[in-house]
Amino acid sequence: ERITCQLLSGAADVPLQDKIDHIALRLRSSTATGDDRDLIDNILASNPTPDQLDVWTASLGDPSPAPEVAEGAQSIPNDWARAWRWSLVLPPNTLTGWREQIVCVTAQHGEPSATALETRLERVSISSGQSPHSTEALAALPPIAAAALIASWRPDERSGWNLVSARELARTLETVVKADPIGWTEDPTSIVTTLREPVYVLHYLQALTELAGGLTERAPAILDAARLVRLTRWELAPIGSDDYDFEPRWDGVDTAIVDLVAALANRQGQLGSNLDDAWAWALGPTTDVPVDDDLNDPLGEGDALNSAINRPWGRALEAVLALAAWEFRNLGTIRPAFEETLDRLISVPGSVGIEYRAILASKRPLLEGIARSWLDSRAGVVLFSSDAIGRATFDLTLKWSRPTSWFLGKFRTELVAAARRGAAHATAWMLVGALQDEPGYGFTGILTDLRGDIKALRTAAAEMALLVQDADPASSALAAAVTYWRAMLDADRQVAPVGVPDALGRWVFATGVDEAVWMELMHRTLELTEGLIDYPSEVADRCKAAPPSELTLAALLLLLGRGEPWERDYVEGSALDALRLAASQTVEYNLAPLRTRLIELGRHEATEHRPRKAAGGR
């Protein structure tokens, strides 16, 4: 906008009203600049009528009400300050409705300075927060002494200007605890009692959660400290002005305790003496959640799982699952409250309900192991039902979990439907079923199930190559995948229509395939697609790198002149290199078709490459 001001101020061929309208747009800015002044001077030199400048008055709007006067100077509303700054450059008749406000600002801050319009502003700088005590200083003290030093800190009038805050001190504490977790868990109850403030306790618990794998034997003492925190809400000190500076509530600490429980359970911590408390803490957040009927977009950007794991109730469900798995491993049975909770949560409607389901969908393999009977009875009827929320749950398990024999055997029909509607990973899971010889899955069957669906079949063609991209040359999976490549080439075009085999270009990255087999199948693919294929540059590279043969030359010939301009140019270069190499061999190849086509495409250097004559030849 400011550059436009400069362009318009010197433009004799721009209508005056256009210039006036641009300043009206600029009046939204909180600060007038020298660029605005130059354009306004240019406009006023053209003697506009007062009516023409009414748009400036309208753009400024009406002043906001005067704020209440507190002790000290009166606070200045943003729109008053904006009018005061623009009064430097605007004609007085456009500011008649703002005179009192401008006078009020001037009384506190003086007249706006015209020199500001001639001064280049400094580049924006970003400052980071600071801790009042360094990591080194805290680490040098015994943990309890360091905790006492942290708890005693209070901000002063300089803290805000220096960006010193309790939050930064808490982050420093977290770093120190991570460096010495054993020392900081000798007596965790004394530590939390000394820290007292939620912001410090929160970051202390977060450090222990991250290092839970090395603290399994300390779990009883750590959870005793957590119980104390849950039961004792110490009076909060005024150690900050907002949530960025400190934690003004205990909610975040409660969620951190739930995360700590999940981490210790997943790492086989010693939970026995605190198990009932741990269950109570985990179940609590699942019982009091907002309810609505809006599913939003459970599979879109920021999908239901990403949303769930950032909600207290979602993290609580993860802790419930971790505790259930702990009981299953250590006690051989899980308390009835677990399945009762699952039944309650999958009946929750709306966005919260789909968040619960997203977590269960992502943890479906775990449920198969610890709650198979519950899953058998609920999966098809409730969890993956045929309604919108059930289909979304089904698609979420495809997106965020992994295929298992149980799932593939139970939901083959639903998996085909998901592949046809384009659900993420659905076709890949069908192919995994075929590679693992799961009953009901086979390459011919997959082609039949997806018959005529170009998008699904293209996905299947590329996904199969991706699944075996790094497979060992001797693996049975790679051999089976190559069989599927052949099957797709042999398929009736009613089954795999034109446009499907193009996606087989992905096989260029399957380096384990025997080179002769790859060349044969890629040539067949290019014949079928008439040279159109995904990854044409990479395919040309692999053909060029292969030992010269009639097939490599024929494949490159098919690739010429297809694809995007930059791809065509690249393929032509690869074909020239392959032609040059083939011409240097003692074996005489039929180079004429490739040479001729390259020359037709303007690559006249191809004329230099002719078959090398064998010794004694004419």
PDB file of N, CA and C in Angstrom, residues 212-295:
ATOM      1  N   ALA A 212       9.933 -41.134  31.813  1.00  0.00           N
ATOM      2  CA  ALA A 212       9.266 -42.163  32.617  1.00  0.00           C
ATOM      3  C   ALA A 212       9.907 -43.539  32.474  1.00  0.00           C
ATOM      4  N   GLY A 213      10.489 -43.830  31.320  1.00  0.00           N
ATOM      5  CA  GLY A 213      11.094 -45.138  31.110  1.00  0.00           C
ATOM      6  C   GLY A 213      12.217 -45.448  32.077  1.00  0.00           C
ATOM      7  N   GLY A 214      12.891 -44.430  32.576  1.00  0.00           N
ATOM      8  CA  GLY A 214      13.976 -44.650  33.517  1.00  0.00           C
ATOM      9  C   GLY A 214      13.568 -44.457  34.969  1.00  0.00           C
ATOM     10  N   LEU A 215      12.264 -44.241  35.188  1.00  0.00           N
ATOM     11  CA  LEU A 215      11.787 -43.966  36.546  1.00  0.00           C
ATOM     12  C   LEU A 215      10.730 -44.965  37.000  1.00  0.00           C
ATOM     13  N   THR A 216      10.700 -46.148  36.395  1.00  0.00           N
ATOM     14  CA  THR A 216       9.636 -47.107  36.700  1.00  0.00           C
ATOM     15  C   THR A 216       9.639 -47.515  38.170  1.00  0.00           C
ATOM     16  N   GLU A 217      10.843 -47.661  38.772  1.00  0.00           N
ATOM     17  CA  GLU A 217      10.906 -48.059  40.179  1.00  0.00           C
ATOM     18  C   GLU A 217      10.550 -46.901  41.110  1.00  0.00           C
ATOM     19  N   ARG A 218      10.637 -45.690  40.601  1.00  0.00           N
ATOM     20  CA  ARG A 218      10.280 -44.524  41.413  1.00  0.00           C
ATOM     21  C   ARG A 218       8.789 -44.187  41.291  1.00  0.00           C
ATOM     22  N   ALA A 219       8.051 -44.966  40.517  1.00  0.00           N
ATOM     23  CA  ALA A 219       6.650 -44.655  40.259  1.00  0.00           C
ATOM     24  C   ALA A 219       5.832 -44.483  41.535  1.00  0.00           C
ATOM     25  N   PRO A 220       5.956 -45.353  42.553  1.00  0.00           N
ATOM     26  CA  PRO A 220       5.148 -45.157  43.768  1.00  0.00           C
ATOM     27  C   PRO A 220       5.372 -43.790  44.410  1.00  0.00           C
ATOM     28  N   ALA A 221       6.617 -43.382  44.566  1.00  0.00           N
ATOM     29  CA  ALA A 221       6.901 -42.086  45.191  1.00  0.00           C
ATOM     30  C   ALA A 221       6.408 -40.935  44.326  1.00  0.00           C
ATOM     31  N   ILE A 222       6.572 -41.059  43.018  1.00  0.00           N
ATOM     32  CA  ILE A 222       6.133 -40.005  42.101  1.00  0.00           C
ATOM     33  C   ILE A 222       4.617 -39.861  42.160  1.00  0.00           C
ATOM     34  N   LEU A 223       3.897 -40.983  42.165  1.00  0.00           N
ATOM     35  CA  LEU A 223       2.444 -40.923  42.193  1.00  0.00           C
ATOM     36  C   LEU A 223       1.929 -40.493  43.562  1.00  0.00           C
ATOM     37  N   ASP A 224       2.679 -40.780  44.629  1.00  0.00           N
ATOM     38  CA  ASP A 224       2.311 -40.229  45.940  1.00  0.00           C
ATOM     39  C   ASP A 224       2.353 -38.703  45.897  1.00  0.00           C
ATOM     40  N   ALA A 225       3.373 -38.167  45.248  1.00  0.00           N
ATOM     41  CA  ALA A 225       3.472 -36.709  45.101  1.00  0.00           C
ATOM     42  C   ALA A 225       2.314 -36.173  44.268  1.00  0.00           C
ATOM     43  N   ALA A 226       1.958 -36.909  43.223  1.00  0.00           N
ATOM     44  CA  ALA A 226       0.823 -36.491  42.393  1.00  0.00           C
ATOM     45  C   ALA A 226      -0.470 -36.476  43.209  1.00  0.00           C
ATOM     46  N   ARG A 227      -0.634 -37.471  44.088  1.00  0.00           N
ATOM     47  CA  ARG A 227      -1.827 -37.503  44.930  1.00  0.00           C
ATOM     48  C   ARG A 227      -1.878 -36.272  45.833  1.00  0.00           C
ATOM     49  N   LEU A 228      -0.736 -35.902  46.386  1.00  0.00           N
ATOM     50  CA  LEU A 228      -0.689 -34.718  47.238  1.00  0.00           C
ATOM     51  C   LEU A 228      -1.112 -33.479  46.456  1.00  0.00           C
ATOM     52  N   VAL A 229      -0.631 -33.358  45.239  1.00  0.00           N
ATOM     53  CA  VAL A 229      -0.984 -32.206  44.404  1.00  0.00           C
ATOM     54  C   VAL A 229      -2.486 -32.188  44.135  1.00  0.00           C
ATOM     55  N   ARG A 230      -3.063 -33.362  43.865  1.00  0.00           N
ATOM     56  CA  ARG A 230      -4.492 -33.436  43.593  1.00  0.00           C
ATOM     57  C   ARG A 230      -5.315 -33.053  44.829  1.00  0.00           C
ATOM     58  N   LEU A 231      -4.838 -33.406  45.999  1.00  0.00           N
ATOM     59  CA  LEU A 231      -5.601 -33.158  47.222  1.00  0.00           C
ATOM     60  C   LEU A 231      -5.349 -31.775  47.812  1.00  0.00           C
ATOM     61  N   THR A 232      -4.167 -31.220  47.554  1.00  0.00           N
ATOM     62  CA  THR A 232      -3.774 -29.949  48.172  1.00  0.00           C
ATOM     63  C   THR A 232      -3.637 -28.886  47.091  1.00  0.00           C
ATOM     64  N   ARG A 233      -4.546 -27.953  47.097  1.00  0.00           N
ATOM     65  CA  ARG A 233      -4.455 -26.847  46.149  1.00  0.00           C
ATOM     66  C   ARG A 233      -3.884 -25.648  46.907  1.00  0.00           C
ATOM     67  N   TRP A 234      -2.569 -25.480  46.835  1.00  0.00           N
ATOM     68  CA  TRP A 234      -1.933 -24.386  47.566  1.00  0.00           C
ATOM     69  C   TRP A 234      -2.407 -23.041  47.028  1.00  0.00           C
ATOM     70  N   GLU A 235      -2.428 -22.065  47.882  1.00  0.00           N
ATOM     71  CA  GLU A 235      -2.845 -20.728  47.470  1.00  0.00           C
ATOM     72  C   GLU A 235      -1.834 -20.167  46.469  1.00  0.00           C
ATOM     73  N   LEU A 236      -2.351 -19.621  45.382  1.00  0.00           N
ATOM     74  CA  LEU A 236      -1.483 -19.156  44.296  1.00  0.00           C
ATOM     75  C   LEU A 236      -0.933 -17.764  44.589  1.00  0.00           C
ATOM     76  N   ALA A 237       0.319 -17.562  44.253  1.00  0.00           N
ATOM     77  CA  ALA A 237       0.948 -16.251  44.396  1.00  0.00           C
ATOM     78  C   ALA A 237       0.824 -15.480  43.078  1.00  0.00           C
ATOM     79  N   PRO A 238       0.769 -14.151  43.131  1.00  0.00           N
ATOM     80  CA  PRO A 238       0.683 -13.343  41.897  1.00  0.00           C
ATOM     81  C   PRO A 238       2.043 -13.253  41.208  1.00  0.00           C
ATOM     82  N   ILE A 239       2.377 -14.265  40.406  1.00  0.00           N
ATOM     83  CA  ILE A 239       3.715 -14.296  39.802  1.00  0.00           C
ATOM     84  C   ILE A 239       3.676 -14.053  38.296  1.00  0.00           C
ATOM     85  N   GLY A 240       2.626 -13.439  37.797  1.00  0.00           N
ATOM     86  CA  GLY A 240       2.549 -13.130  36.379  1.00  0.00           C
ATOM     87  C   GLY A 240       1.263 -12.419  36.067  1.00  0.00           C
ATOM     88  N   SER A 241       1.165 -11.917  34.833  1.00  0.00           N
ATOM     89  CA  SER A 241      -0.011 -11.143  34.446  1.00  0.00           C
ATOM     90  C   SER A 241      -0.999 -11.937  33.614  1.00  0.00           C
ATOM     91  N   ASP A 242      -0.565 -13.032  32.999  1.00  0.00           N
ATOM     92  CA  ASP A 242      -1.487 -13.811  32.170  1.00  0.00           C
ATOM     93  C   ASP A 242      -0.986 -15.248  32.050  1.00  0.00           C
ATOM     94  N   ASP A 243      -1.722 -16.049  31.249  1.00  0.00           N
ATOM     95  CA  ASP A 243      -1.405 -17.471  31.127  1.00  0.00           C
ATOM     96  C   ASP A 243      -0.053 -17.723  30.482  1.00  0.00           C
ATOM     97  N   TYR A 244       0.487 -16.749  29.769  1.00  0.00           N
ATOM     98  CA  TYR A 244       1.801 -16.935  29.164  1.00  0.00           C
ATOM     99  C   TYR A 244       2.908 -16.861  30.221  1.00  0.00           C
ATOM    100  N   ASP A 245       2.644 -16.097  31.262  1.00  0.00           N
ATOM    101  CA  ASP A 245       3.649 -15.903  32.306  1.00  0.00           C
ATOM    102  C   ASP A 245       3.637 -17.014  33.349  1.00  0.00           C
ATOM    103  N   PHE A 246       2.450 -17.544  33.636  1.00  0.00           N
ATOM    104  CA  PHE A 246       2.342 -18.548  34.693  1.00  0.00           C
ATOM    105  C   PHE A 246       1.037 -19.323  34.509  1.00  0.00           C
ATOM    106  N   GLU A 247       0.781 -20.292  35.377  1.00  0.00           N
ATOM    107  CA  GLU A 247      -0.452 -21.072  35.359  1.00  0.00           C
ATOM    108  C   GLU A 247      -1.375 -20.562  36.464  1.00  0.00           C
ATOM    109  N   PRO A 248      -2.470 -19.878  36.102  1.00  0.00           N
ATOM    110  CA  PRO A 248      -3.349 -19.328  37.146  1.00  0.00           C
ATOM    111  C   PRO A 248      -4.348 -20.345  37.698  1.00  0.00           C
ATOM    112  N   ARG A 249      -4.322 -21.582  37.157  1.00  0.00           N
ATOM    113  CA  ARG A 249      -5.242 -22.633  37.613  1.00  0.00           C
ATOM    114  C   ARG A 249      -4.472 -23.944  37.724  1.00  0.00           C
ATOM    115  N   TRP A 250      -5.158 -24.975  38.253  1.00  0.00           N
ATOM    116  CA  TRP A 250      -4.544 -26.292  38.414  1.00  0.00           C
ATOM    117  C   TRP A 250      -4.928 -27.264  37.299  1.00  0.00           C
ATOM    118  N   ASP A 251      -5.743 -26.808  36.344  1.00  0.00           N
ATOM    119  CA  ASP A 251      -6.218 -27.718  35.297  1.00  0.00           C
ATOM    120  C   ASP A 251      -5.061 -28.356  34.527  1.00  0.00           C
ATOM    121  N   GLY A 252      -4.092 -27.529  34.146  1.00  0.00           N
ATOM    122  CA  GLY A 252      -2.970 -28.059  33.375  1.00  0.00           C
ATOM    123  C   GLY A 252      -2.165 -29.084  34.153  1.00  0.00           C
ATOM    124  N   VAL A 253      -2.048 -28.875  35.464  1.00  0.00           N
ATOM    125  CA  VAL A 253      -1.325 -29.833  36.304  1.00  0.00           C
ATOM    126  C   VAL A 253      -2.069 -31.168  36.337  1.00  0.00           C
ATOM    127  N   ASP A 254      -3.403 -31.105  36.452  1.00  0.00           N
ATOM    128  CA  ASP A 254      -4.190 -32.336  36.467  1.00  0.00           C
ATOM    129  C   ASP A 254      -4.003 -33.126  35.169  1.00  0.00           C
ATOM    130  N   THR A 255      -3.984 -32.417  34.036  1.00  0.00           N
ATOM    131  CA  THR A 255      -3.750 -33.094  32.756  1.00  0.00           C
ATOM    132  C   THR A 255      -2.340 -33.668  32.699  1.00  0.00           C
ATOM    133  N   ALA A 256      -1.372 -32.947  33.256  1.00  0.00           N
ATOM    134  CA  ALA A 256       0.005 -33.459  33.281  1.00  0.00           C
ATOM    135  C   ALA A 256       0.096 -34.727  34.118  1.00  0.00           C
ATOM    136  N   ILE A 257      -0.672 -34.811  35.191  1.00  0.00           N
ATOM    137  CA  ILE A 257      -0.681 -36.025  36.015  1.00  0.00           C
ATOM    138  C   ILE A 257      -1.250 -37.196  35.217  1.00  0.00           C
ATOM    139  N   VAL A 258      -2.284 -36.942  34.434  1.00  0.00           N
ATOM    140  CA  VAL A 258      -2.859 -37.991  33.579  1.00  0.00           C
ATOM    141  C   VAL A 258      -1.815 -38.465  32.559  1.00  0.00           C
ATOM    142  N   ASP A 259      -1.093 -37.524  31.955  1.00  0.00           N
ATOM    143  CA  ASP A 259      -0.037 -37.896  31.007  1.00  0.00           C
ATOM    144  C   ASP A 259       1.050 -38.723  31.696  1.00  0.00           C
ATOM    145  N   LEU A 260       1.391 -38.347  32.923  1.00  0.00           N
ATOM    146  CA  LEU A 260       2.412 -39.067  33.686  1.00  0.00           C
ATOM    147  C   LEU A 260       1.956 -40.495  33.967  1.00  0.00           C
ATOM    148  N   VAL A 261       0.694 -40.663  34.340  1.00  0.00           N
ATOM    149  CA  VAL A 261       0.140 -41.994  34.581  1.00  0.00           C
ATOM    150  C   VAL A 261       0.252 -42.854  33.324  1.00  0.00           C
ATOM    151  N   ALA A 262      -0.134 -42.281  32.166  1.00  0.00           N
ATOM    152  CA  ALA A 262      -0.067 -43.029  30.914  1.00  0.00           C
ATOM    153  C   ALA A 262       1.369 -43.435  30.594  1.00  0.00           C
ATOM    154  N   ALA A 263       2.312 -42.512  30.789  1.00  0.00           N
ATOM    155  CA  ALA A 263       3.712 -42.810  30.478  1.00  0.00           C
ATOM    156  C   ALA A 263       4.254 -43.916  31.372  1.00  0.00           C
ATOM    157  N   LEU A 264       3.954 -43.861  32.656  1.00  0.00           N
ATOM    158  CA  LEU A 264       4.441 -44.899  33.582  1.00  0.00           C
ATOM    159  C   LEU A 264       3.784 -46.250  33.285  1.00  0.00           C
ATOM    160  N   ALA A 265       2.500 -46.232  32.942  1.00  0.00           N
ATOM    161  CA  ALA A 265       1.817 -47.485  32.621  1.00  0.00           C
ATOM    162  C   ALA A 265       2.393 -48.109  31.360  1.00  0.00           C
ATOM    163  N   ASN A 266       2.627 -47.294  30.351  1.00  0.00           N
ATOM    164  CA  ASN A 266       3.160 -47.816  29.089  1.00  0.00           C
ATOM    165  C   ASN A 266       4.570 -48.361  29.235  1.00  0.00           C
ATOM    166  N   ARG A 267       5.289 -47.885  30.259  1.00  0.00           N
ATOM    167  CA  ARG A 267       6.676 -48.315  30.461  1.00  0.00           C
ATOM    168  C   ARG A 267       6.827 -49.269  31.649  1.00  0.00           C
ATOM    169  N   GLN A 268       5.712 -49.881  31.987  1.00  0.00           N
ATOM    170  CA  GLN A 268       5.709 -50.937  33.009  1.00  0.00           C
ATOM    171  C   GLN A 268       6.170 -50.422  34.362  1.00  0.00           C
ATOM    172  N   GLY A 269       5.733 -49.207  34.712  1.00  0.00           N
ATOM    173  CA  GLY A 269       6.051 -48.668  36.026  1.00  0.00           C
ATOM    174  C   GLY A 269       5.364 -49.443  37.138  1.00  0.00           C
ATOM    175  N   GLN A 270       5.864 -49.305  38.330  1.00  0.00           N
ATOM    176  CA  GLN A 270       5.307 -50.003  39.490  1.00  0.00           C
ATOM    177  C   GLN A 270       4.094 -49.221  40.000  1.00  0.00           C
ATOM    178  N   LEU A 271       2.903 -49.578  39.495  1.00  0.00           N
ATOM    179  CA  LEU A 271       1.696 -48.818  39.787  1.00  0.00           C
ATOM    180  C   LEU A 271       0.830 -49.430  40.872  1.00  0.00           C
ATOM    181  N   GLY A 272       1.170 -50.626  41.318  1.00  0.00           N
ATOM    182  CA  GLY A 272       0.281 -51.386  42.186  1.00  0.00           C
ATOM    183  C   GLY A 272      -0.332 -50.601  43.323  1.00  0.00           C
ATOM    184  N   SER A 273       0.458 -49.917  44.123  1.00  0.00           N
ATOM    185  CA  SER A 273      -0.064 -49.234  45.305  1.00  0.00           C
ATOM    186  C   SER A 273      -0.858 -47.983  44.955  1.00  0.00           C
ATOM    187  N   ASN A 274      -0.738 -47.500  43.738  1.00  0.00           N
ATOM    188  CA  ASN A 274      -1.439 -46.275  43.332  1.00  0.00           C
ATOM    189  C   ASN A 274      -2.441 -46.528  42.211  1.00  0.00           C
ATOM    190  N   LEU A 275      -2.744 -47.789  41.946  1.00  0.00           N
ATOM    191  CA  LEU A 275      -3.529 -48.129  40.762  1.00  0.00           C
ATOM    192  C   LEU A 275      -4.929 -47.514  40.804  1.00  0.00           C
ATOM    193  N   ASP A 276      -5.605 -47.595  41.939  1.00  0.00           N
ATOM    194  CA  ASP A 276      -6.961 -47.045  42.014  1.00  0.00           C
ATOM    195  C   ASP A 276      -6.955 -45.528  41.820  1.00  0.00           C
ATOM    196  N   ASP A 277      -5.978 -44.864  42.428  1.00  0.00           N
ATOM    197  CA  ASP A 277      -5.865 -43.418  42.218  1.00  0.00           C
ATOM    198  C   ASP A 277      -5.624 -43.103  40.742  1.00  0.00           C
ATOM    199  N   ALA A 278      -4.733 -43.869  40.127  1.00  0.00           N
ATOM    200  CA  ALA A 278      -4.407 -43.618  38.720  1.00  0.00           C
ATOM    201  C   ALA A 278      -5.649 -43.751  37.845  1.00  0.00           C
ATOM    202  N   TRP A 279      -6.461 -44.786  38.111  1.00  0.00           N
ATOM    203  CA  TRP A 279      -7.702 -44.959  37.351  1.00  0.00           C
ATOM    204  C   TRP A 279      -8.643 -43.783  37.582  1.00  0.00           C
ATOM    205  N   ALA A 280      -8.767 -43.351  38.806  1.00  0.00           N
ATOM    206  CA  ALA A 280      -9.664 -42.231  39.107  1.00  0.00           C
ATOM    207  C   ALA A 280      -9.215 -40.963  38.390  1.00  0.00           C
ATOM    208  N   TRP A 281      -7.916 -40.704  38.390  1.00  0.00           N
ATOM    209  CA  TRP A 281      -7.407 -39.507  37.710  1.00  0.00           C
ATOM    210  C   TRP A 281      -7.640 -39.590  36.203  1.00  0.00           C
ATOM    211  N   ALA A 282      -7.479 -40.778  35.632  1.00  0.00           N
ATOM    212  CA  ALA A 282      -7.649 -40.941  34.183  1.00  0.00           C
ATOM    213  C   ALA A 282      -9.120 -40.877  33.774  1.00  0.00           C
ATOM    214  N   LEU A 283      -9.998 -41.460  34.578  1.00  0.00           N
ATOM    215  CA  LEU A 283     -11.416 -41.492  34.217  1.00  0.00           C
ATOM    216  C   LEU A 283     -12.091 -40.146  34.411  1.00  0.00           C
ATOM    217  N   GLY A 284     -11.596 -39.355  35.363  1.00  0.00           N
ATOM    218  CA  GLY A 284     -12.249 -38.089  35.684  1.00  0.00           C
ATOM    219  C   GLY A 284     -12.527 -37.196  34.488  1.00  0.00           C
ATOM    220  N   PRO A 285     -11.526 -36.871  33.669  1.00  0.00           N
ATOM    221  CA  PRO A 285     -11.765 -35.947  32.548  1.00  0.00           C
ATOM    222  C   PRO A 285     -12.714 -36.483  31.485  1.00  0.00           C
ATOM    223  N   THR A 286     -12.999 -37.778  31.482  1.00  0.00           N
ATOM    224  CA  THR A 286     -13.905 -38.330  30.458  1.00  0.00           C
ATOM    225  C   THR A 286     -15.363 -38.202  30.851  1.00  0.00           C
ATOM    226  N   THR A 287     -15.636 -37.762  32.069  1.00  0.00           N
ATOM    227  CA  THR A 287     -17.022 -37.740  32.538  1.00  0.00           C
ATOM    228  C   THR A 287     -17.669 -36.371  32.443  1.00  0.00           C
ATOM    229  N   ASP A 288     -16.899 -35.341  32.191  1.00  0.00           N
ATOM    230  CA  ASP A 288     -17.447 -33.985  32.154  1.00  0.00           C
ATOM    231  C   ASP A 288     -16.863 -33.243  30.967  1.00  0.00           C
ATOM    232  N   VAL A 289     -17.474 -33.460  29.796  1.00  0.00           N
ATOM    233  CA  VAL A 289     -16.970 -32.858  28.564  1.00  0.00           C
ATOM    234  C   VAL A 289     -18.113 -32.155  27.841  1.00  0.00           C
ATOM    235  N   PRO A 290     -17.822 -31.165  27.019  1.00  0.00           N
ATOM    236  CA  PRO A 290     -18.880 -30.504  26.247  1.00  0.00           C
ATOM    237  C   PRO A 290     -19.473 -31.469  25.233  1.00  0.00           C
ATOM    238  N   VAL A 291     -20.753 -31.354  24.991  1.00  0.00           N
ATOM    239  CA  VAL A 291     -21.444 -32.234  24.046  1.00  0.00           C
ATOM    240  C   VAL A 291     -22.062 -31.377  22.957  1.00  0.00           C
ATOM    241  N   ASP A 292     -21.851 -31.760  21.720  1.00  0.00           N
ATOM    242  CA  ASP A 292     -22.497 -31.090  20.592  1.00  0.00           C
ATOM    243  C   ASP A 292     -22.785 -32.125  19.515  1.00  0.00           C
ATOM    244  N   ASP A 293     -23.476 -31.695  18.489  1.00  0.00           N
ATOM    245  CA  ASP A 293     -23.862 -32.617  17.414  1.00  0.00           C
ATOM    246  C   ASP A 293     -23.070 -32.387  16.138  1.00  0.00           C
ATOM    247  N   ASP A 294     -22.001 -31.620  16.214  1.00  0.00           N
ATOM    248  CA  ASP A 294     -21.230 -31.246  15.031  1.00  0.00           C
ATOM    249  C   ASP A 294     -20.027 -32.167  14.882  1.00  0.00           C
ATOM    250  N   LEU A 295     -19.949 -32.861  13.736  1.00  0.00           N
ATOM    251  CA  LEU A 295     -18.801 -33.737  13.481  1.00  0.00           C
ATOM    252  C   LEU A 295     -17.628 -32.974  12.887  1.00  0.00           C
TER     253      LEU A 295
END
